[in-house]
mmCIF file of C-alpha atoms in Angstrom:
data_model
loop_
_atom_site.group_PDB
_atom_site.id
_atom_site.type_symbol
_atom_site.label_atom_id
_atom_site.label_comp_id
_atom_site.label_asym_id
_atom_site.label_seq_id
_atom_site.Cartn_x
_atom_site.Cartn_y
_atom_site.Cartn_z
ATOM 1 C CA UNK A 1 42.424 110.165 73.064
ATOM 2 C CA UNK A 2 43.654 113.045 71.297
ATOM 3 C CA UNK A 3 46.023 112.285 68.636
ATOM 4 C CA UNK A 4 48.229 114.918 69.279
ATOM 5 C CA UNK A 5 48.376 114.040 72.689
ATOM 6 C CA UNK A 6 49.200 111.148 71.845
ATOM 7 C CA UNK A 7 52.227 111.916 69.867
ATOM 8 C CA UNK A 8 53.338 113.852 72.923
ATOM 9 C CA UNK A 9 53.322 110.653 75.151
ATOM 10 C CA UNK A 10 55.286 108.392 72.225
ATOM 11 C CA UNK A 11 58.138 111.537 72.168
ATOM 12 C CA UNK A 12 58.350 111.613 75.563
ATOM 13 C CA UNK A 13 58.504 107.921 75.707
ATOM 14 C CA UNK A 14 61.209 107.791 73.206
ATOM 15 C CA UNK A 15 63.426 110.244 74.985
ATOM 16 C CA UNK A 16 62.904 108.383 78.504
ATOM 17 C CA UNK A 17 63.808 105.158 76.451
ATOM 18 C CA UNK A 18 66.914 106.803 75.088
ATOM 19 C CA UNK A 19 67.774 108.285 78.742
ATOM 20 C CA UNK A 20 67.236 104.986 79.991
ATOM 21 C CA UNK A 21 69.590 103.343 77.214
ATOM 22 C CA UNK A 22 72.030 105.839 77.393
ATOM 23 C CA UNK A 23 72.528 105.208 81.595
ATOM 24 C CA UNK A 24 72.999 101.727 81.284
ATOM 25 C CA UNK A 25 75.928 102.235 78.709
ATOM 26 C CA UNK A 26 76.960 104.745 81.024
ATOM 27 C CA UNK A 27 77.018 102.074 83.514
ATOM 28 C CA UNK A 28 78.502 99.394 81.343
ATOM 29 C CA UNK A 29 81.364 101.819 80.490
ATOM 30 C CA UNK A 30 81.996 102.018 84.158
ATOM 31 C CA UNK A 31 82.602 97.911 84.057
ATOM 32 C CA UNK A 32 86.329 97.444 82.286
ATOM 33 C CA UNK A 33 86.882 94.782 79.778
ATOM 34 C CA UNK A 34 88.926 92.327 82.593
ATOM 35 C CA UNK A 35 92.630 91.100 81.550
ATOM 36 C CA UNK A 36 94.113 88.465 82.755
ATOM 37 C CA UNK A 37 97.657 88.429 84.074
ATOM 38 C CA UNK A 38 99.984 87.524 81.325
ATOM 39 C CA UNK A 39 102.961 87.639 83.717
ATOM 40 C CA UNK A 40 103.640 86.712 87.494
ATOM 41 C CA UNK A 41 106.134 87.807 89.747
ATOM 42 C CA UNK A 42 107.811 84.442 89.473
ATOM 43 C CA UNK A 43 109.202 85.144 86.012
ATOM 44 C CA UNK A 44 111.298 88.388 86.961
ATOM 45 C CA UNK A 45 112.430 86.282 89.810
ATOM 46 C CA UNK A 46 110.487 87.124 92.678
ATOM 47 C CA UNK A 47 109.207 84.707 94.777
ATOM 48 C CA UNK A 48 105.286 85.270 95.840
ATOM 49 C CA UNK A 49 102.174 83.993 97.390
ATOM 50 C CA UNK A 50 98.839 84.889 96.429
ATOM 51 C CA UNK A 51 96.981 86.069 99.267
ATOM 52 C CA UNK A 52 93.069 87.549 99.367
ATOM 53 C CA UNK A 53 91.660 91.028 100.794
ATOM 54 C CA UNK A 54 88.703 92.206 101.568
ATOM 55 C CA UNK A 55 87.108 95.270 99.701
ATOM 56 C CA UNK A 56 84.837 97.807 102.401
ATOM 57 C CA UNK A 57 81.951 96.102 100.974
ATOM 58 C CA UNK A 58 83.050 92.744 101.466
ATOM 59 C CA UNK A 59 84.240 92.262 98.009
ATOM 60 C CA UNK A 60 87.313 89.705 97.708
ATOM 61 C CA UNK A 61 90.779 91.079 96.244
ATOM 62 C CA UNK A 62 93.384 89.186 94.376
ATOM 63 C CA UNK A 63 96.927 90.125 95.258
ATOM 64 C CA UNK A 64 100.695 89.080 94.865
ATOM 65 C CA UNK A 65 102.490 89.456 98.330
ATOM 66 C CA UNK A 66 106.557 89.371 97.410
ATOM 67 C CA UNK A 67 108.495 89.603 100.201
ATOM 68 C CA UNK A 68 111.648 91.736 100.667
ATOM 69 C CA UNK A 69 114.510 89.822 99.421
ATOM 70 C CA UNK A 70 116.965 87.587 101.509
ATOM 71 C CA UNK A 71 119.363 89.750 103.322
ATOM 72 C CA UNK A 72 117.352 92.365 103.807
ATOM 73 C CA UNK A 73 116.341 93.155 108.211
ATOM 74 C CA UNK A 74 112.901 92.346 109.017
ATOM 75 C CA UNK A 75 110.851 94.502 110.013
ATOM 76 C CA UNK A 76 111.136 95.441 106.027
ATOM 77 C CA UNK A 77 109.612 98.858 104.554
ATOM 78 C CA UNK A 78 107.111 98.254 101.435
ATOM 79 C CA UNK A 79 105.152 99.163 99.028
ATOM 80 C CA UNK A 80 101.757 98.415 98.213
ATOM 81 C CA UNK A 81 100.575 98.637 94.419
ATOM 82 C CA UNK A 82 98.285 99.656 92.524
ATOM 83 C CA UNK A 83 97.755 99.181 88.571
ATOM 84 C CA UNK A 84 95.280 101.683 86.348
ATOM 85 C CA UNK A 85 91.850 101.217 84.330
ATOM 86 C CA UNK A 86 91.504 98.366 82.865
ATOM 87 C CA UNK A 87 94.384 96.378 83.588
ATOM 88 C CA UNK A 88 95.880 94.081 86.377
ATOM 89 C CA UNK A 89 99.095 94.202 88.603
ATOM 90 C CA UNK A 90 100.869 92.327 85.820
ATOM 91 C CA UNK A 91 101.234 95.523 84.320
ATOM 92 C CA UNK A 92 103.478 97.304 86.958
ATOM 93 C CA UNK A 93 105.819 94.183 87.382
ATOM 94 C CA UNK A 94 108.770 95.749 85.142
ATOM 95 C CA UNK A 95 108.692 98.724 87.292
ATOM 96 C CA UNK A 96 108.827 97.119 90.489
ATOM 97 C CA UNK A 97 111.290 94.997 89.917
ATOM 98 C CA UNK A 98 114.044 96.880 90.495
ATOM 99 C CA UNK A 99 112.701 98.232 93.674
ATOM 100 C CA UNK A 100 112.160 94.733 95.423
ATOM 101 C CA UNK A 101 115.769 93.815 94.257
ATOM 102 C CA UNK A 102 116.950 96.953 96.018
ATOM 103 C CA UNK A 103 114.981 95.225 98.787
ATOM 104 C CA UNK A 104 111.191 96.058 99.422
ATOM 105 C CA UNK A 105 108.614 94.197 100.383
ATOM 106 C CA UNK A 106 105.796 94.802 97.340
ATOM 107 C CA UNK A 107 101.672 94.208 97.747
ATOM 108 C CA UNK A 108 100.692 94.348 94.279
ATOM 109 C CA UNK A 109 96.401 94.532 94.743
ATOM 110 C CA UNK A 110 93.897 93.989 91.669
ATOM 111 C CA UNK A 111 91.386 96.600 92.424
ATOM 112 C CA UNK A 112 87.633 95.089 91.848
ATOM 113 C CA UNK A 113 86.246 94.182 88.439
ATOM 114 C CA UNK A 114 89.860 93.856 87.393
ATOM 115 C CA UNK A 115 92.622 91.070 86.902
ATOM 116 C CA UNK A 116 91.722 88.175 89.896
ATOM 117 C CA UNK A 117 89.602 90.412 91.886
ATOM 118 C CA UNK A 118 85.747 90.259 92.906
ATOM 119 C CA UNK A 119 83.320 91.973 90.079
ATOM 120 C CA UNK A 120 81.605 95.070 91.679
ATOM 121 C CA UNK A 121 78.631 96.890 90.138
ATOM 122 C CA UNK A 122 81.170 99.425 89.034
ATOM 123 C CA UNK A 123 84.387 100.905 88.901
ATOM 124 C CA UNK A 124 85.923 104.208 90.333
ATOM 125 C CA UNK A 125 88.558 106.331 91.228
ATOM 126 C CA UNK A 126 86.975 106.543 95.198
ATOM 127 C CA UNK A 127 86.505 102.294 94.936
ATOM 128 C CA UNK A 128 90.403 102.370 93.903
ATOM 129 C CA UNK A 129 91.931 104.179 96.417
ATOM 130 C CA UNK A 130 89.580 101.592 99.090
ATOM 131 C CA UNK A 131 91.126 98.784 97.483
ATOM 132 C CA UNK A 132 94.332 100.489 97.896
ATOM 133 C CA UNK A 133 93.817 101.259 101.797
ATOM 134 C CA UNK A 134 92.969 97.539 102.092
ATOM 135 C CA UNK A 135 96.188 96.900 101.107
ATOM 136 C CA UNK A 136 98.011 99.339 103.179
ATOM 137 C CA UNK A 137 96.199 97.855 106.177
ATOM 138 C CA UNK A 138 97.259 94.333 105.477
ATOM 139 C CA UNK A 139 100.671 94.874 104.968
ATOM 140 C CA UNK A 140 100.330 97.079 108.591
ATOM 141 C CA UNK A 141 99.302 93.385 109.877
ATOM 142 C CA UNK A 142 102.496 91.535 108.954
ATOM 143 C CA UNK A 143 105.239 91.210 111.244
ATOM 144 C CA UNK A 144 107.960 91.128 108.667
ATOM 145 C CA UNK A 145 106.827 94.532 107.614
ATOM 146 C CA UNK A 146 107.930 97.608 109.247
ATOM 147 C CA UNK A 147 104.591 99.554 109.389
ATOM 148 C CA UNK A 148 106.199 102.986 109.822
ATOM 149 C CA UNK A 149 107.669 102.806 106.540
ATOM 150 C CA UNK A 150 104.522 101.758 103.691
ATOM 151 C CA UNK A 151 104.291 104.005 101.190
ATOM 152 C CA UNK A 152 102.480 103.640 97.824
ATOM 153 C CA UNK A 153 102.807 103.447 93.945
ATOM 154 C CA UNK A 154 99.921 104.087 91.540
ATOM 155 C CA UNK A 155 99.707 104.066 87.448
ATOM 156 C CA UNK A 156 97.048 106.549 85.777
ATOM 157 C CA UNK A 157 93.673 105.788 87.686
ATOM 158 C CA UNK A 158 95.737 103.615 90.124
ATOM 159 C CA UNK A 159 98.054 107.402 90.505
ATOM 160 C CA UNK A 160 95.089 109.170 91.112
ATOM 161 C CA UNK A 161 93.454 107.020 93.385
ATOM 162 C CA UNK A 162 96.995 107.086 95.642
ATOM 163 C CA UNK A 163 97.027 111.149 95.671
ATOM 164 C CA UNK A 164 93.487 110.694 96.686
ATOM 165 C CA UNK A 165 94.681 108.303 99.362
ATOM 166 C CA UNK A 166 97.225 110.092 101.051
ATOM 167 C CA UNK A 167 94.987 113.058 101.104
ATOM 168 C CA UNK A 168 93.086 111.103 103.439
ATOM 169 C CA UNK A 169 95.308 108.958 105.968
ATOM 170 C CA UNK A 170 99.020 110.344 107.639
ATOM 171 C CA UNK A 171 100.493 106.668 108.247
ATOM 172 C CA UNK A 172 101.828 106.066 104.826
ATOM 173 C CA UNK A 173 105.824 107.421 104.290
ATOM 174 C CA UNK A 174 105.448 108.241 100.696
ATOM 175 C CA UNK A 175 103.650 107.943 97.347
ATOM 176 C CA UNK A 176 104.762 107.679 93.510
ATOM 177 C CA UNK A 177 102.564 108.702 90.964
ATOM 178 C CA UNK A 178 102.805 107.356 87.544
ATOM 179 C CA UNK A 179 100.844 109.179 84.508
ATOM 180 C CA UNK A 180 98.000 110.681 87.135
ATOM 181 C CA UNK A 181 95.596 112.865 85.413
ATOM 182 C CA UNK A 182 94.756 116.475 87.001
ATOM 183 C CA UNK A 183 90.417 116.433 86.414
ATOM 184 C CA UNK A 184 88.167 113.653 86.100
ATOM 185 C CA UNK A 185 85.747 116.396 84.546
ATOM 186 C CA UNK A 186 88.370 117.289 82.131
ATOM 187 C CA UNK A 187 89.557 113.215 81.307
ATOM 188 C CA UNK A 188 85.560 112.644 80.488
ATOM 189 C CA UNK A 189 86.100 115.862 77.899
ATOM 190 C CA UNK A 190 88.678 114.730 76.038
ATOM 191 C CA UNK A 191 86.732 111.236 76.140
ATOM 192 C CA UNK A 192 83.674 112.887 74.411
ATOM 193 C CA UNK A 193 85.213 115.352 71.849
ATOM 194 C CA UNK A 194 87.303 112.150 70.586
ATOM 195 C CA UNK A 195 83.910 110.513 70.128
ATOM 196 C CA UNK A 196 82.378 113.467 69.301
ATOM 197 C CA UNK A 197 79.642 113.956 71.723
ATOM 198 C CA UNK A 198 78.942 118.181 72.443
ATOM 199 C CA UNK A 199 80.113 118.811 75.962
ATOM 200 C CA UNK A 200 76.428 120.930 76.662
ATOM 201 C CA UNK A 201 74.241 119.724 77.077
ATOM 202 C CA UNK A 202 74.669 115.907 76.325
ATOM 203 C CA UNK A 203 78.813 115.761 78.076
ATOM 204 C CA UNK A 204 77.602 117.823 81.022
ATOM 205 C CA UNK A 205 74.737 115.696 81.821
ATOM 206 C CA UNK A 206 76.737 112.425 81.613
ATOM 207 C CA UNK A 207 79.269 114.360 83.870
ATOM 208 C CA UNK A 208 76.695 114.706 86.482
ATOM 209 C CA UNK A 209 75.318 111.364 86.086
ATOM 210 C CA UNK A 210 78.401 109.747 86.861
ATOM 211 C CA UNK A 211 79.246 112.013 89.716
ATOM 212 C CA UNK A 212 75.869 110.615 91.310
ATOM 213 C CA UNK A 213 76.939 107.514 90.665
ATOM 214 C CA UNK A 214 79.978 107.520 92.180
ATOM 215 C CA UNK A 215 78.869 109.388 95.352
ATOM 216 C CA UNK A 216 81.726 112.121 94.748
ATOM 217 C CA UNK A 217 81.686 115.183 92.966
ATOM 218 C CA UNK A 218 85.070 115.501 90.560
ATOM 219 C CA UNK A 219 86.196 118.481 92.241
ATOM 220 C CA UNK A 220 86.378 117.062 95.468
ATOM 221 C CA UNK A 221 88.812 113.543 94.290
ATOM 222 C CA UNK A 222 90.711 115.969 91.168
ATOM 223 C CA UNK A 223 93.912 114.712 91.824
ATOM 224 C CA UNK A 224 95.013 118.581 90.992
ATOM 225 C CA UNK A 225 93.023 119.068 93.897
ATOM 226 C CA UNK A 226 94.039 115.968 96.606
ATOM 227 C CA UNK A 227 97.556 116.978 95.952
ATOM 228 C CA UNK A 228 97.113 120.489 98.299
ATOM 229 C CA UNK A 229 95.733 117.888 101.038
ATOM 230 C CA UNK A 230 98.696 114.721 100.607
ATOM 231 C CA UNK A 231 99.881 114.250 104.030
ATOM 232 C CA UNK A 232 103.107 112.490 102.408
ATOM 233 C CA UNK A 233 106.019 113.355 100.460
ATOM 234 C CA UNK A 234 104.330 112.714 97.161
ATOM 235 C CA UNK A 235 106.789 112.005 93.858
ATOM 236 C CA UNK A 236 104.868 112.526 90.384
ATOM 237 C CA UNK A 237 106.211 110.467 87.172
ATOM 238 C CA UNK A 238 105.338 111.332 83.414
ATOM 239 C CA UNK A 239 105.866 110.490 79.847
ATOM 240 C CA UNK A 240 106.542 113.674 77.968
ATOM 241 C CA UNK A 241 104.492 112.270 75.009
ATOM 242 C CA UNK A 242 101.675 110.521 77.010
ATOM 243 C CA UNK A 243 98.853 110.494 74.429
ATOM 244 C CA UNK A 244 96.322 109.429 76.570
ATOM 245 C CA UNK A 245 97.155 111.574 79.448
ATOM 246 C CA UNK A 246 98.968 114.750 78.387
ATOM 247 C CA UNK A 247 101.897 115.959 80.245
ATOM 248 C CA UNK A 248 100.294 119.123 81.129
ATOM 249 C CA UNK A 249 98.534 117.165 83.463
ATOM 250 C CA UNK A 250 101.451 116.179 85.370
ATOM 251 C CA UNK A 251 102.188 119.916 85.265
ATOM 252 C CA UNK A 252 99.319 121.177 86.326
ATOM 253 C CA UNK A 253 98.722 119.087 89.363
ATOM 254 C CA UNK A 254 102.617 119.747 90.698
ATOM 255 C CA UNK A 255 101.994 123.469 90.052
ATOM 256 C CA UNK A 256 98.708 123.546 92.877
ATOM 257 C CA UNK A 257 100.569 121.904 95.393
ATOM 258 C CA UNK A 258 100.799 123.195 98.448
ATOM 259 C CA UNK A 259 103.719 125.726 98.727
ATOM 260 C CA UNK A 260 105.187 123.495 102.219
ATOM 261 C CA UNK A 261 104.477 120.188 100.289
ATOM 262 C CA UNK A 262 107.051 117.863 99.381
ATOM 263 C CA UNK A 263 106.360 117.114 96.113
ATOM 264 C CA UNK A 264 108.668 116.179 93.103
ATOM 265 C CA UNK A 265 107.634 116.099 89.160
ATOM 266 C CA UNK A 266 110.108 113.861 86.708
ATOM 267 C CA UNK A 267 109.083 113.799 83.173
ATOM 268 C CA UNK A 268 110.577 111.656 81.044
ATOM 269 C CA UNK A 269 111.222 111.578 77.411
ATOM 270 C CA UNK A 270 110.151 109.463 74.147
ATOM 271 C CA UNK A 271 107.523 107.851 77.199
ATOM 272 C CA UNK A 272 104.248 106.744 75.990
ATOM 273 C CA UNK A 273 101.111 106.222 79.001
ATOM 274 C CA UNK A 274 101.964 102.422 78.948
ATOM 275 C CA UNK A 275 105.560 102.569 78.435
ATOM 276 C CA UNK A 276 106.812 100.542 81.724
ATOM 277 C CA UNK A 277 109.888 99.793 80.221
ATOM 278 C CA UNK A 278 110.489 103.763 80.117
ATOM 279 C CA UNK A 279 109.120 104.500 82.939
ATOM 280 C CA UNK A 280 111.758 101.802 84.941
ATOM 281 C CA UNK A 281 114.415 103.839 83.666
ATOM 282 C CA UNK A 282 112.858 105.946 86.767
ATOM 283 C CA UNK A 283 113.806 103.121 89.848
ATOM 284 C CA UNK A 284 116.910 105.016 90.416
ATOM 285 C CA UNK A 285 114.521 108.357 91.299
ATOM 286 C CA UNK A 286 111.932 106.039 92.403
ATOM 287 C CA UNK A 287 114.786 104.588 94.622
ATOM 288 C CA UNK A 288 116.443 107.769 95.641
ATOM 289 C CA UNK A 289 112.762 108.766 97.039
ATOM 290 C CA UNK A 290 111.586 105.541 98.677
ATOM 291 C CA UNK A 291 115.531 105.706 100.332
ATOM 292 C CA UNK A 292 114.696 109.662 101.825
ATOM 293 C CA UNK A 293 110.945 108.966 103.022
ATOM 294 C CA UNK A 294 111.317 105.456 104.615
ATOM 295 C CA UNK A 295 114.710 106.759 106.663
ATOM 296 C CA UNK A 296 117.302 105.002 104.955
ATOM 297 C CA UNK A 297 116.149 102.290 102.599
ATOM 298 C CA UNK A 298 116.054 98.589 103.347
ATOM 299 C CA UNK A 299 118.627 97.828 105.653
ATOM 300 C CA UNK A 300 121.044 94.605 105.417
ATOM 301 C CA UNK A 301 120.815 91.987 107.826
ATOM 302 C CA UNK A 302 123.409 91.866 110.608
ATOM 303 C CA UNK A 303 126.545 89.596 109.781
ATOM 304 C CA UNK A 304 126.320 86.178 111.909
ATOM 305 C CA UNK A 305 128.303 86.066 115.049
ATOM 306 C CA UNK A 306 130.646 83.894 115.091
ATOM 307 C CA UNK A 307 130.637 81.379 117.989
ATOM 308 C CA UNK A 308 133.164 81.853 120.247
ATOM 309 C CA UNK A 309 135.698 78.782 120.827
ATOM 310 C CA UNK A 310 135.293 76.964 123.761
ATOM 311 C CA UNK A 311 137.422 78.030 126.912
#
């Protein structure tokens, strides 16, 4: 054979080995390190019970179910939870805290290949916000919840995947969105210039790649984007010196709302991406909004009649 031919096929070779190498870290980077839960409900004094979903492809969920406090009517309003890449419900506990004392019902959900839940072949904004609806539908199962008032809360990916959730289904009475960013394509930019990978060709391609993967194109799940098509009063939460998503984010996606939306932006001060225990100074605005969208709040139980004396 002709040498130079062959030193065409070995190039060629090389760069479909390299492709080949470069997918499957692709693909590995789309599998987060799992952490385990290095809290439970339990120790902020909320009594649980660990209950199972089931994913859309038949995958099992880990969850906490916490009921709404004594004293609180049944049927109760709730919440159903959702945590961000690479962590685990544990994460959100110090912010709910202070809502289930005020007296909702929580549904805290591991979304797959994270904390308790089933390993999937990958991760994703799209598989989020399933994992999420799974969790909207169960609490719509239990008696003790009032199924007219469910809305959501979401952290980063967990944020994103709950604007991408309302944008889809009208039966949920609110949604709080912690540190959502605006673009996937723009998050996988930042990603690359910090490792220093050129956006074009290499960034674009990877872009692409992953957009095939998931089955969505970023334009279409952008939560900048989902945000004109939320069919619930939507409240968005930020930390004014997020580092790993920048404020503008938070900007950008309350500033392409719809113009007869109901959405709210809070942005909070010396509050880091991760910074729960800045981001519960929010519970009273988290509280004031749950109160408006779910009519009223949880509602105390009736004082006991007392018997009447015999005649």
């Amino acid at each position: 054979m002709d040498p130079w031919l062959i030193g065409c096929l070995a190039v060629v070779g090389s760069l479909l080995a390299l492709a080949v190498a470069g997918l499957v870290l692709i693909d590995v980077g789309f599998r987060p390190e799992r952490v385990a839960p290095d809290t439970l409900p339990s120790d902020l004094g909320m009594a649980y019970a660990s209950v199972e979903l089931t994913a859309v492809n038949g995958k099992r969920l880990a969850a906490w179910y916490i009921p709404a406090p004594d004293g609180v009517a049944r049927p109760a309003p709730a919440l159903a939870v959702l945590h961000g890449w690479g962590s685990n419900s544990a994460q959100l506990l110090p912010v709910v805290a202070p809502l289930h004392r005020a007296g909702y019902a929580l549904l805290m959900v591991d979304s797959r290949c994270h904390g308790g839940s089933d390993r999937d072949t990958f991760a994703s904004m799209p598989r989020f916000a399933e994992d999420l609806a799974a969790a909207v539908d169960w609490l719509r199962t239990e008696p003790e919840i009032d199924r007219d008032r469910i809305a959501i809360l979401g952290h980063s990916l967990g944020a994103c995947a709950s604007l991408l959730l309302a944008s889809r289904r009208s039966d949920l009475a609110g949604v709080v969105a912690i540190s959502a960013f605006a673009d996937p394509e723009t998050i996988m930019r930042r990603f690359m210039e910090r490792v220093r990978v050129p956006y074009r060709p290499i960034g674009w391609l990877v872009n692409r790649y992953v957009e095939w993967r998931i089955g969505w194109r970023f334009r279409d799940i952008a939560p900048r984007n989902t945000i004109r098509r939320a069919q619930a009063p939507v409240l968005l939460l930020h930390g004014e010196t997020d580092r790993v998503v920048p404020v503008s984010d938070a900007y950008a996606i309350h500033a392409n709302r719809r113009t007869d939306e109901d959405v709210s932006l809070i942005v909070y001060t010396r509050c880091d991406h991760d910074s729960v225990e800045r981001i519960e100074a929010a519970a009273p605005h988290i509280l004031s909004f749950l109160a408006r969208v779910t009519g009223g709040g949880p509602r105390p139980l009736a004082p006991a009649r007392e018997a009447e004396p015999a005649a």
